[in-house]
Amino acid sequence: MRPRNGSASIATPGHAFLDDNFDPQNVPAEYKKDGSDWFVIYNPKVKRSFDVTLVHSLMHASVVCCVQFSADGKYLATGCNRTAQIYDVKTGTKTCVLSDDSAGKSGDLYIRSVCFSPDGKFLATGAEDKQIRIWDIAKKRIRNIFDGHQQEIYSLVFSKDGRLIVSGSGDKTARIWNMYDLSNKCLTINDPDSLNNDAGVTSVAISPNGNLVAAGSLDTVVRIWDVQTGQLVERLRGHRDSVYSVAFTPDGRGLISGSLDKTLKYWDVSSLSGASSSNGAGGSAGNVSSSPSASAKDKSSSPCTMTFLGHKDYVLSVAVSPDGQWVVSGSKDRCVEFWDAATATLQCMLQGHKNSVISIDLSPSGNMLATGSGDSQARICESQCHLVFAPCPVIILTHPFAGSYTSA
């Protein structure tokens, strides 16, 4: 996916049909689809390219902090207080509940991130107790526990080959863990301008070729490291508030970021796509600093070419469709918005949750959307697109601090 507008940065007011005086009750029927407790509003100025329908509402006992589809699209994992849960996407039936009985029983212990291994055998969970648990799903038992982070874990993602897990934490680090020898490489943020700011890592992503790790941070910066060398190769600056979610485009040439400044941005990272010739498996364990002595350039070579304007509150989660044609975002404004990835034009808005949309994910086929919310629900929607999605994986990162947004 590449912007049709070339390299010039543009800001598209995608919310033109959703202004401050917007009232869904007054929308003409041809631009609205109503469900029992949800609705979709379509942009009257663009050709309708797909339809959205709610399929399942999955009730939980607490805030749903994170959602993710399995690689085959048959299952959905959710993370909430003390448990990760797995559902059959077709039937909406809960098939598995994973809970660590050895964890202390007092207080809350939110699962901030869940991630299926590519083969679907394992589920990684990251929690407030600073631990990454690798679950054998069939046995419902913990296979490994990765310790090392000093604060809550907010984001997890597997490499495409399943050999590596990348984690992001409030301790200003991302770590690359090896599933086989259990070693890890620590990527630390200690830029001079971050020392007096909270630079906790809220979201991580691995590029499709496995060569790059991107991390969004509370200090408004997106940083990109080379997986093989562990060196910082880029800093992306432009957001005015914390970055809560990052996602690579399927071709690896772009990166989408979502921020508390209510915007999404598209970054052209094509100059970094060949940063390493490895497939993401190399590199020895150890600590790597993102200090000025690292290889990142003082002036970014990865410009922001589009800004997506439309949400009325924090952007908390972003995803890119498998064919790269669509960007989807979830927000504290309780809306899910669908964007043309090439023009940053808002196509439609889905609303139904009664609280913040904390996490979103798209199925590998691109025809299913999952959302997790502060209203203690996860939802699965079907998207019937006029465009055919290619069967390639989606890179999606959930964001942290879900518990902070439990007030409507």
Short mmCIF file of C-alpha atoms in Angstrom, two decimals, residues 22 53 116 133 146 161 177 188 196 236 267 320 337 339 352 371 388:
data_model
loop_
_atom_site.label_atom_id
_atom_site.label_comp_id
_atom_site.label_asym_id
_atom_site.label_seq_id
_atom_site.Cartn_x
_atom_site.Cartn_y
_atom_site.Cartn_z
CA PHE A 22 -23.68 14.91 13.94
CA THR A 53 -22.56 -6.73 10.13
CA PHE A 116 -1.20 -16.67 18.85
CA ARG A 133 3.44 -16.53 29.69
CA PHE A 146 9.74 -15.03 30.22
CA ASP A 161 8.21 -17.98 11.53
CA TRP A 177 12.75 -13.27 22.89
CA THR A 188 16.32 0.31 25.60
CA ASN A 196 12.64 13.51 31.55
CA LEU A 236 9.51 8.96 13.69
CA TRP A 267 4.99 6.78 7.53
CA VAL A 320 -4.20 -2.74 8.23
CA GLU A 337 -13.46 3.86 11.64
CA TRP A 339 -10.22 4.38 6.00
CA GLY A 352 -22.05 -0.16 19.15
CA THR A 371 -13.07 -5.44 18.88
CA VAL A 388 -11.02 -9.27 -2.75
#
